[in-house]
mmCIF file of C-alpha atoms in Angstrom:
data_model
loop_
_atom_site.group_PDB
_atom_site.id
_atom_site.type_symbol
_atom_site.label_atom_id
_atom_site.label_comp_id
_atom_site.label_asym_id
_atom_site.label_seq_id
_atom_site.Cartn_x
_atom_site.Cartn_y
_atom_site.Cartn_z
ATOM 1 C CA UNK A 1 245.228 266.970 -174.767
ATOM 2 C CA UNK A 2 247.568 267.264 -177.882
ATOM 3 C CA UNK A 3 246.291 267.932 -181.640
ATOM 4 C CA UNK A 4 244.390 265.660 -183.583
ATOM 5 C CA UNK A 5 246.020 266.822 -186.765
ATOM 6 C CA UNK A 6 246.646 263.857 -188.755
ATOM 7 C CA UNK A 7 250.751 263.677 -189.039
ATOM 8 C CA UNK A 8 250.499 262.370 -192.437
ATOM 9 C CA UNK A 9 248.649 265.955 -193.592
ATOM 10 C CA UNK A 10 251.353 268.359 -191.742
ATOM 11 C CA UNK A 11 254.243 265.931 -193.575
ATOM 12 C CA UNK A 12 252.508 266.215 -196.918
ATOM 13 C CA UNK A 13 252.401 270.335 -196.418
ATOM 14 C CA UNK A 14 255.908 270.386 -195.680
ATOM 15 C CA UNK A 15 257.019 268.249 -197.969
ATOM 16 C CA UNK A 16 255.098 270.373 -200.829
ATOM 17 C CA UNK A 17 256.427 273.522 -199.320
ATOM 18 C CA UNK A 18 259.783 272.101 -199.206
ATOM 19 C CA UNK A 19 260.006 270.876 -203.065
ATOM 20 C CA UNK A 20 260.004 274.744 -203.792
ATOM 21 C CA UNK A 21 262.633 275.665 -201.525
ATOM 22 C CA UNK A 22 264.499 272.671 -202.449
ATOM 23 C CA UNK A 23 264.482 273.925 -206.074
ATOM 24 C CA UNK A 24 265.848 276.786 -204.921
ATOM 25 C CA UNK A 25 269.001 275.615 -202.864
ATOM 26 C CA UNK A 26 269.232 273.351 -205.910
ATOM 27 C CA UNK A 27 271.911 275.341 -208.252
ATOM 28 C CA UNK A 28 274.285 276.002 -205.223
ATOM 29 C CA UNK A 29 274.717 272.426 -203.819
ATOM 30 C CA UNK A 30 277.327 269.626 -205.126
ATOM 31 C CA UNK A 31 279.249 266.870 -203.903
ATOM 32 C CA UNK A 32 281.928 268.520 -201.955
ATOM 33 C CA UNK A 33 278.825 270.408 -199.836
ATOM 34 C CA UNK A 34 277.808 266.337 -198.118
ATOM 35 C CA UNK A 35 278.913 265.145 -195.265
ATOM 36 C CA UNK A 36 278.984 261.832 -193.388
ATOM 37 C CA UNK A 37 276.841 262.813 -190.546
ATOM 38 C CA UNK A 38 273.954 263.848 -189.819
ATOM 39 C CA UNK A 39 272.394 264.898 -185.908
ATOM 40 C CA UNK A 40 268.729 265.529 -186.200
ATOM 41 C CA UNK A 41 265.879 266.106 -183.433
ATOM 42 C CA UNK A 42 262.171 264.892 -183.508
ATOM 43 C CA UNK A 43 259.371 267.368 -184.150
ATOM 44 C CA UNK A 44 256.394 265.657 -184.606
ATOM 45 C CA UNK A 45 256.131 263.389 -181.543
ATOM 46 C CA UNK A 46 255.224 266.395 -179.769
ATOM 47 C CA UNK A 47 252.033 265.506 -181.099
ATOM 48 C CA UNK A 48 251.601 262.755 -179.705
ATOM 49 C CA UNK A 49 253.177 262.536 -176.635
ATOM 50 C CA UNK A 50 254.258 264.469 -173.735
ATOM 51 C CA UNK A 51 257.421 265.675 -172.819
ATOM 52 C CA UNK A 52 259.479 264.301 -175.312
ATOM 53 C CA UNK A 53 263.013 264.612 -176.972
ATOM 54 C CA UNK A 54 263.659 262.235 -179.657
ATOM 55 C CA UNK A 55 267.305 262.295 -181.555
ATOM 56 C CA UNK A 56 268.371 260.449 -184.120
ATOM 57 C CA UNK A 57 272.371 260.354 -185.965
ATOM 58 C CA UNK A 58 272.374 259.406 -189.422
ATOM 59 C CA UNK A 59 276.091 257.939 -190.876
ATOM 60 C CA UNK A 60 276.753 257.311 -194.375
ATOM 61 C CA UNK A 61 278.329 253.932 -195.595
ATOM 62 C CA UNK A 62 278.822 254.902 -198.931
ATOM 63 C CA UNK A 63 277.365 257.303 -201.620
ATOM 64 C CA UNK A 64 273.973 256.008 -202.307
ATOM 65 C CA UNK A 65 273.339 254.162 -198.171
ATOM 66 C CA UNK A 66 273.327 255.513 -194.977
ATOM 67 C CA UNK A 67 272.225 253.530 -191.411
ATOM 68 C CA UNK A 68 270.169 255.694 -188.572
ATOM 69 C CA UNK A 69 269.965 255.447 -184.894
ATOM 70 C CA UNK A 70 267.429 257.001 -182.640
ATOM 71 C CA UNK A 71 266.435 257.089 -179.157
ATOM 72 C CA UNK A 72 265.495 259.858 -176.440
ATOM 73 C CA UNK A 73 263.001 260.050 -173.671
ATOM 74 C CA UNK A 74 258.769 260.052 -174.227
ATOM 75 C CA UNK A 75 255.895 259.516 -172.054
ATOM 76 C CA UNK A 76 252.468 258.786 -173.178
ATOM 77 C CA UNK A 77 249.565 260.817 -171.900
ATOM 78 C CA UNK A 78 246.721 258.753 -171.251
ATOM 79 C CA UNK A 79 243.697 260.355 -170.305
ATOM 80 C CA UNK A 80 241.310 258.394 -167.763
ATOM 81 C CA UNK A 81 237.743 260.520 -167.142
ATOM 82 C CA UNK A 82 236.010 259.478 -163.702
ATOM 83 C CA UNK A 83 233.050 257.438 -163.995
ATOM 84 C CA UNK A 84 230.253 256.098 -161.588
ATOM 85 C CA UNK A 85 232.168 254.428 -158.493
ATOM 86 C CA UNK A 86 235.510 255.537 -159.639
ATOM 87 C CA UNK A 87 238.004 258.457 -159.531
ATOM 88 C CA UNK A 88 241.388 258.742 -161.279
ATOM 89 C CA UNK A 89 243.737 261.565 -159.514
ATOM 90 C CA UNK A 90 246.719 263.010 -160.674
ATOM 91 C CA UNK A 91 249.830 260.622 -162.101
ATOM 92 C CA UNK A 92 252.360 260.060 -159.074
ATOM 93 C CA UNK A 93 255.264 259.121 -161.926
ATOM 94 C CA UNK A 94 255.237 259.298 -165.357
ATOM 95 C CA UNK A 95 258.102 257.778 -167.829
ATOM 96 C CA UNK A 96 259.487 256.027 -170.722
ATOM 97 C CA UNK A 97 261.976 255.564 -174.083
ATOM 98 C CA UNK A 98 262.331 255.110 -177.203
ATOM 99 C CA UNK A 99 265.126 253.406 -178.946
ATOM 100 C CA UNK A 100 265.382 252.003 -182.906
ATOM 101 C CA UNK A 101 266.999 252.516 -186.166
ATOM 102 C CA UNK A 102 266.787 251.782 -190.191
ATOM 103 C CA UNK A 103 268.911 251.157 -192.840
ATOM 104 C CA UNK A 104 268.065 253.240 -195.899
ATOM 105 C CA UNK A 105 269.223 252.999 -199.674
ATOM 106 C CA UNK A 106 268.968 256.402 -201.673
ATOM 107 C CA UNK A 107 267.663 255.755 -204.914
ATOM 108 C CA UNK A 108 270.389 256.923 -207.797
ATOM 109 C CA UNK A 109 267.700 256.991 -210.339
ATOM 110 C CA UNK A 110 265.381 259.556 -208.403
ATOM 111 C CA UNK A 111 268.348 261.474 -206.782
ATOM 112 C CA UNK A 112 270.458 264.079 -208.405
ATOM 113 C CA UNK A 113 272.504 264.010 -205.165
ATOM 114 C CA UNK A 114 274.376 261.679 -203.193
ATOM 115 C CA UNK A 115 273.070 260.392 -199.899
ATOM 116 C CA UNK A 116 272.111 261.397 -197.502
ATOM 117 C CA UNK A 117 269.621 263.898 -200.221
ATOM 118 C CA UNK A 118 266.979 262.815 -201.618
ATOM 119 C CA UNK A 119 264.271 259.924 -202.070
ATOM 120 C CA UNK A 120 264.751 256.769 -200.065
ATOM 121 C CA UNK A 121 263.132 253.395 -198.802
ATOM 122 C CA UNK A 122 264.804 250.702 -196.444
ATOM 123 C CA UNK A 123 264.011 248.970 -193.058
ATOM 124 C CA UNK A 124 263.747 250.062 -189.441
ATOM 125 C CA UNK A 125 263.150 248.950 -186.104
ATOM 126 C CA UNK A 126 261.524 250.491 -182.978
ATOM 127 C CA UNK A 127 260.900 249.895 -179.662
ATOM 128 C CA UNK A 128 258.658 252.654 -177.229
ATOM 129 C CA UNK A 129 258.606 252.215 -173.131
ATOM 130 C CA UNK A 130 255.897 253.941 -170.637
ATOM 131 C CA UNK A 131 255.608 253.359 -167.240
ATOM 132 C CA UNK A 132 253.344 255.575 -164.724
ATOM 133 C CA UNK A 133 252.008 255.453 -161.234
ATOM 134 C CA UNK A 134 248.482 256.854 -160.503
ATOM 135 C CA UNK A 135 246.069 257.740 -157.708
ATOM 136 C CA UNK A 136 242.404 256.208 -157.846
ATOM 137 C CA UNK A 137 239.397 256.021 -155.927
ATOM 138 C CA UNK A 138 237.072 252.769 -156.478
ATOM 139 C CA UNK A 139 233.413 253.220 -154.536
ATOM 140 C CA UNK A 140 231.104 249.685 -154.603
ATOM 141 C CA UNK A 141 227.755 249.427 -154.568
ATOM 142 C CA UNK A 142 227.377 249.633 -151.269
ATOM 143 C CA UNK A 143 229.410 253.070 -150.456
ATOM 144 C CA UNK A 144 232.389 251.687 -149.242
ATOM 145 C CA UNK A 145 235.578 253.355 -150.608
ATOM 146 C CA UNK A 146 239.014 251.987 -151.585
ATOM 147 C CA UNK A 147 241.886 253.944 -152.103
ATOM 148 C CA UNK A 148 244.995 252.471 -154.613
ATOM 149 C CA UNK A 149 247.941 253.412 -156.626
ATOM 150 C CA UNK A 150 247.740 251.936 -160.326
ATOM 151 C CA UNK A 151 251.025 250.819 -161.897
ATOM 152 C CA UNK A 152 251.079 250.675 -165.939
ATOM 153 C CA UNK A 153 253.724 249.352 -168.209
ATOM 154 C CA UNK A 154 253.340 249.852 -171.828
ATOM 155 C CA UNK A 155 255.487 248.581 -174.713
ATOM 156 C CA UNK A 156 255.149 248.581 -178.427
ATOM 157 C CA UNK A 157 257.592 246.716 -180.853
ATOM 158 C CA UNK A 158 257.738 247.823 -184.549
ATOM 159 C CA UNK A 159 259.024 246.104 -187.457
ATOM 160 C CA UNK A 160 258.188 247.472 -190.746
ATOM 161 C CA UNK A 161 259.413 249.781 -194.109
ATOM 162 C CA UNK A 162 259.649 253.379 -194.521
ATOM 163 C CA UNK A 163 259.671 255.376 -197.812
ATOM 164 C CA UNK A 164 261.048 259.110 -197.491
ATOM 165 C CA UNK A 165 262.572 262.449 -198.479
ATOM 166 C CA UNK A 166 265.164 264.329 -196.899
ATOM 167 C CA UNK A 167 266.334 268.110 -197.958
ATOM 168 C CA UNK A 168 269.720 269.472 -197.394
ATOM 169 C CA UNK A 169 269.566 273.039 -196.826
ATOM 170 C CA UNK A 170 272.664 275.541 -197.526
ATOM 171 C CA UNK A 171 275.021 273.016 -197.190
ATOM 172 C CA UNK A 172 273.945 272.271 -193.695
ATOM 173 C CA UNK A 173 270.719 272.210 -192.685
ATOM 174 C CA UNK A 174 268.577 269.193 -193.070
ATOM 175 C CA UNK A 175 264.800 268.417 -193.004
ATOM 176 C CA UNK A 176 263.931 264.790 -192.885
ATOM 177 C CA UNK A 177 260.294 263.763 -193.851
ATOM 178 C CA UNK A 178 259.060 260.128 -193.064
ATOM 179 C CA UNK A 179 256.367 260.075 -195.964
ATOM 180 C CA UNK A 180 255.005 256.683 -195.548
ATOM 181 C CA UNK A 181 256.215 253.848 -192.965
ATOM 182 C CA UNK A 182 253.923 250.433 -192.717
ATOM 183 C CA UNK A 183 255.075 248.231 -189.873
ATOM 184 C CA UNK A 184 253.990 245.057 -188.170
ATOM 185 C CA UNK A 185 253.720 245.752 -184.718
ATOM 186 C CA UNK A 186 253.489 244.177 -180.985
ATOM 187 C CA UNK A 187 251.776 245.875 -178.361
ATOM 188 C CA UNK A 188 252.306 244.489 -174.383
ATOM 189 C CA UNK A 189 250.018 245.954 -171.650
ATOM 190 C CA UNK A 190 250.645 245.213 -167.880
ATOM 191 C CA UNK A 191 248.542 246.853 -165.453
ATOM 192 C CA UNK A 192 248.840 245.979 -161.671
ATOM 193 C CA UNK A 193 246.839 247.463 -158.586
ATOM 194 C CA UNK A 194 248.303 247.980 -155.014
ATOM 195 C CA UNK A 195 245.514 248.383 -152.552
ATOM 196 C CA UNK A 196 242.435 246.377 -151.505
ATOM 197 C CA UNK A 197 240.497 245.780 -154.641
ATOM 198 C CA UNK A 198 238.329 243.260 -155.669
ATOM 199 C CA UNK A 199 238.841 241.441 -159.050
ATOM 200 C CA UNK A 200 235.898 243.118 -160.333
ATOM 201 C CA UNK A 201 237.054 246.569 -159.358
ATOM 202 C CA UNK A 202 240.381 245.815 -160.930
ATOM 203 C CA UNK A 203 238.584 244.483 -164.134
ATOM 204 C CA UNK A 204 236.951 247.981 -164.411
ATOM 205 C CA UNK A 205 239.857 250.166 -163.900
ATOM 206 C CA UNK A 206 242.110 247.571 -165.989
ATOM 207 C CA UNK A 207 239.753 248.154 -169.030
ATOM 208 C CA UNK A 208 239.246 251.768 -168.593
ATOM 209 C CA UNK A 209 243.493 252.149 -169.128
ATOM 210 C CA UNK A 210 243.390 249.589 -172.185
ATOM 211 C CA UNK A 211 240.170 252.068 -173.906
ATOM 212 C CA UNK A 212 242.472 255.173 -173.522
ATOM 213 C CA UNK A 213 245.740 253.003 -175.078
ATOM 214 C CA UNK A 214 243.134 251.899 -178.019
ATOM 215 C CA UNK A 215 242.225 255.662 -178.404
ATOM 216 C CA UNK A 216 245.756 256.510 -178.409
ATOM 217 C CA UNK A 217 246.406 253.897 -181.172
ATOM 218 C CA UNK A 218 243.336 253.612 -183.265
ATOM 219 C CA UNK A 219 244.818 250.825 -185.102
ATOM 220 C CA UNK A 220 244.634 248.424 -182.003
ATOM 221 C CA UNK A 221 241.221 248.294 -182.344
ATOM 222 C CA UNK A 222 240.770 246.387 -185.338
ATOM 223 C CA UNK A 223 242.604 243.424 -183.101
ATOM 224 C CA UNK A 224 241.008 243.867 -180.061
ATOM 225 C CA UNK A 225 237.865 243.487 -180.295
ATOM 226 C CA UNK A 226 236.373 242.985 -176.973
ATOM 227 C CA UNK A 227 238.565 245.599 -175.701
ATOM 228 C CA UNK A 228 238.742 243.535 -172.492
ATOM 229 C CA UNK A 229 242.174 243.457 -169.870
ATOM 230 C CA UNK A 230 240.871 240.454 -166.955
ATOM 231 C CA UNK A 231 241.695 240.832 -163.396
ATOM 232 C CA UNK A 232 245.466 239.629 -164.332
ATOM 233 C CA UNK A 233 246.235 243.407 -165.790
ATOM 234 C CA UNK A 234 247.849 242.102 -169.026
ATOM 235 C CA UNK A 235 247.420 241.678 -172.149
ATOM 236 C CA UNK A 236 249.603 241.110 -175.512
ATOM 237 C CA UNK A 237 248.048 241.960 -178.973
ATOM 238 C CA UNK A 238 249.590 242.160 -182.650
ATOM 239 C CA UNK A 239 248.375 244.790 -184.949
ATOM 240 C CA UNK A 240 249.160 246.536 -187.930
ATOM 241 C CA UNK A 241 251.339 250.648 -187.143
ATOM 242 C CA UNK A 242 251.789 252.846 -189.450
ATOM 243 C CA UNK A 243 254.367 256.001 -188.842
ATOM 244 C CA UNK A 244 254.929 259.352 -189.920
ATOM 245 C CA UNK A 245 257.377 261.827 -188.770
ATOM 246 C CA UNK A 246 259.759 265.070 -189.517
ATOM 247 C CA UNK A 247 262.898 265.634 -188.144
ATOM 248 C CA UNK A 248 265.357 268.904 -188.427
ATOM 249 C CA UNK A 249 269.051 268.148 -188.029
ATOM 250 C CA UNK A 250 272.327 269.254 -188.814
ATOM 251 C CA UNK A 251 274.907 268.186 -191.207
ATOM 252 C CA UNK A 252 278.892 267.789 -190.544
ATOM 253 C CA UNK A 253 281.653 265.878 -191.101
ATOM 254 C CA UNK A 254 283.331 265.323 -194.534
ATOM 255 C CA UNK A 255 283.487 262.361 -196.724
#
């Protein structure tokens, strides 16, 4: 399982240990060290998920406003324990991607530096795909055994606002901290069985995926309360997201 550090604690570390070496870069830096672009790569996902590589390329569109896009490849690792009557084997498949982007404004008043440097807030957009294929045994009351693969699709929609800081290290190097990002967000489940299970068996296994997506995203709980997926395997649910992340990139590209 990955660590259950809070993001938000390792972002506010950084961020404090960054201020310091900020102030330190400060006196060399000036408007002919910016660039347009900016390449940068994920770090805290890792966290989360499993084998993932997140990028994102930042553009400026003039001195104080830049736009973002990101994207890469994630999966989502779901843990299912075994329980009376059933057994979850290893994943056959596991997969999934991430695409999005934000606008962000760079606040003249807090920033001694153009953009991309400094304090901002703005918009973004995200969208996060996992699909896997599993192995399980289901055993009824009465001893008989069924055998079947499980096939999950996951999707979450965000929608929301971000407030940040990014550093600009010797001229190049940049750190980009996500401080606080609120979103509205849509979460889709679709679960579907292949094999000779009863509605009932499916109900079980169904729920037992949706209680390890509701671990993974605490915040789901508040909406779903009965925690319940029916024999169908899906299930749609709006709930509030919140994001935090840190990204290290590199800058190019004169104005």
């Amino acid at each position: 399982m990955k660590s259950n550090t809070p993001i938000h604690l390792i972002a506010s570390l950084v961020f404090l240990l960054l201020v310091n070496v900020n102030n330190a870069f400060a006196q060399k830096n000036n408007d002919s060290t910016y660039y347009k672009n900016t390449i940068k790569f994920n770090i805290t996902n890792w966290i989360l998920y499993n084998n993932v590589f997140m990028f994102s390329y930042e553009r400026n569109v003039s001195e104080h406003q830049t736009f973002s896009v990101t994207g890469g490849y994630v999966e989502m690792p779901v843990f299912l324990p075994n329980r009376t009557g059933v057994k979850y084997n290893g994943s056959i498949s596991k997969s999934g991607f991430t695409i999005g982007g934000d606008y962000r404004f760079y606040l003249p008043f807090e920033n001694k530096f153009p953009a991309p440097h400094g304090l901002y807030i703005g918009p973004y957009i995200s969208y996060y795909d996992f699909r896997s294929e599993r192995h399980m045994e289901y055993t009824d009351t009465t001893g008989s055994t069924s055998t079947a693969i499980i096939n999950s699709k996951i999707n979450v929609g965000n929608l929301g606002v971000q407030l940040g800081y990014q550093f600009i290290l010797s001229r190049r190097i940049t750190i980009d901290l996500t401080l606080f990002a609120p979103s509205f967000s849509r979460y889709g489940i679709h679960l579907d069985a292949t094999g000779a299970l009863s509605d009932h068996a499916k109900e079980i296994i169904y729920n037992d995926v949706s209680q390890a997506i509701i671990d993974k995203f605490p915040l789901l709980d508040k909406l779903l309360t009965d925690k319940h997926v029916d024999a169908s395997g899906s299930r749609n649910a709006l709930a509030p997201g919140l994001k935090y992340c840190v990204y290290v990139g590199y800058h190019f590209g004169k104005r």
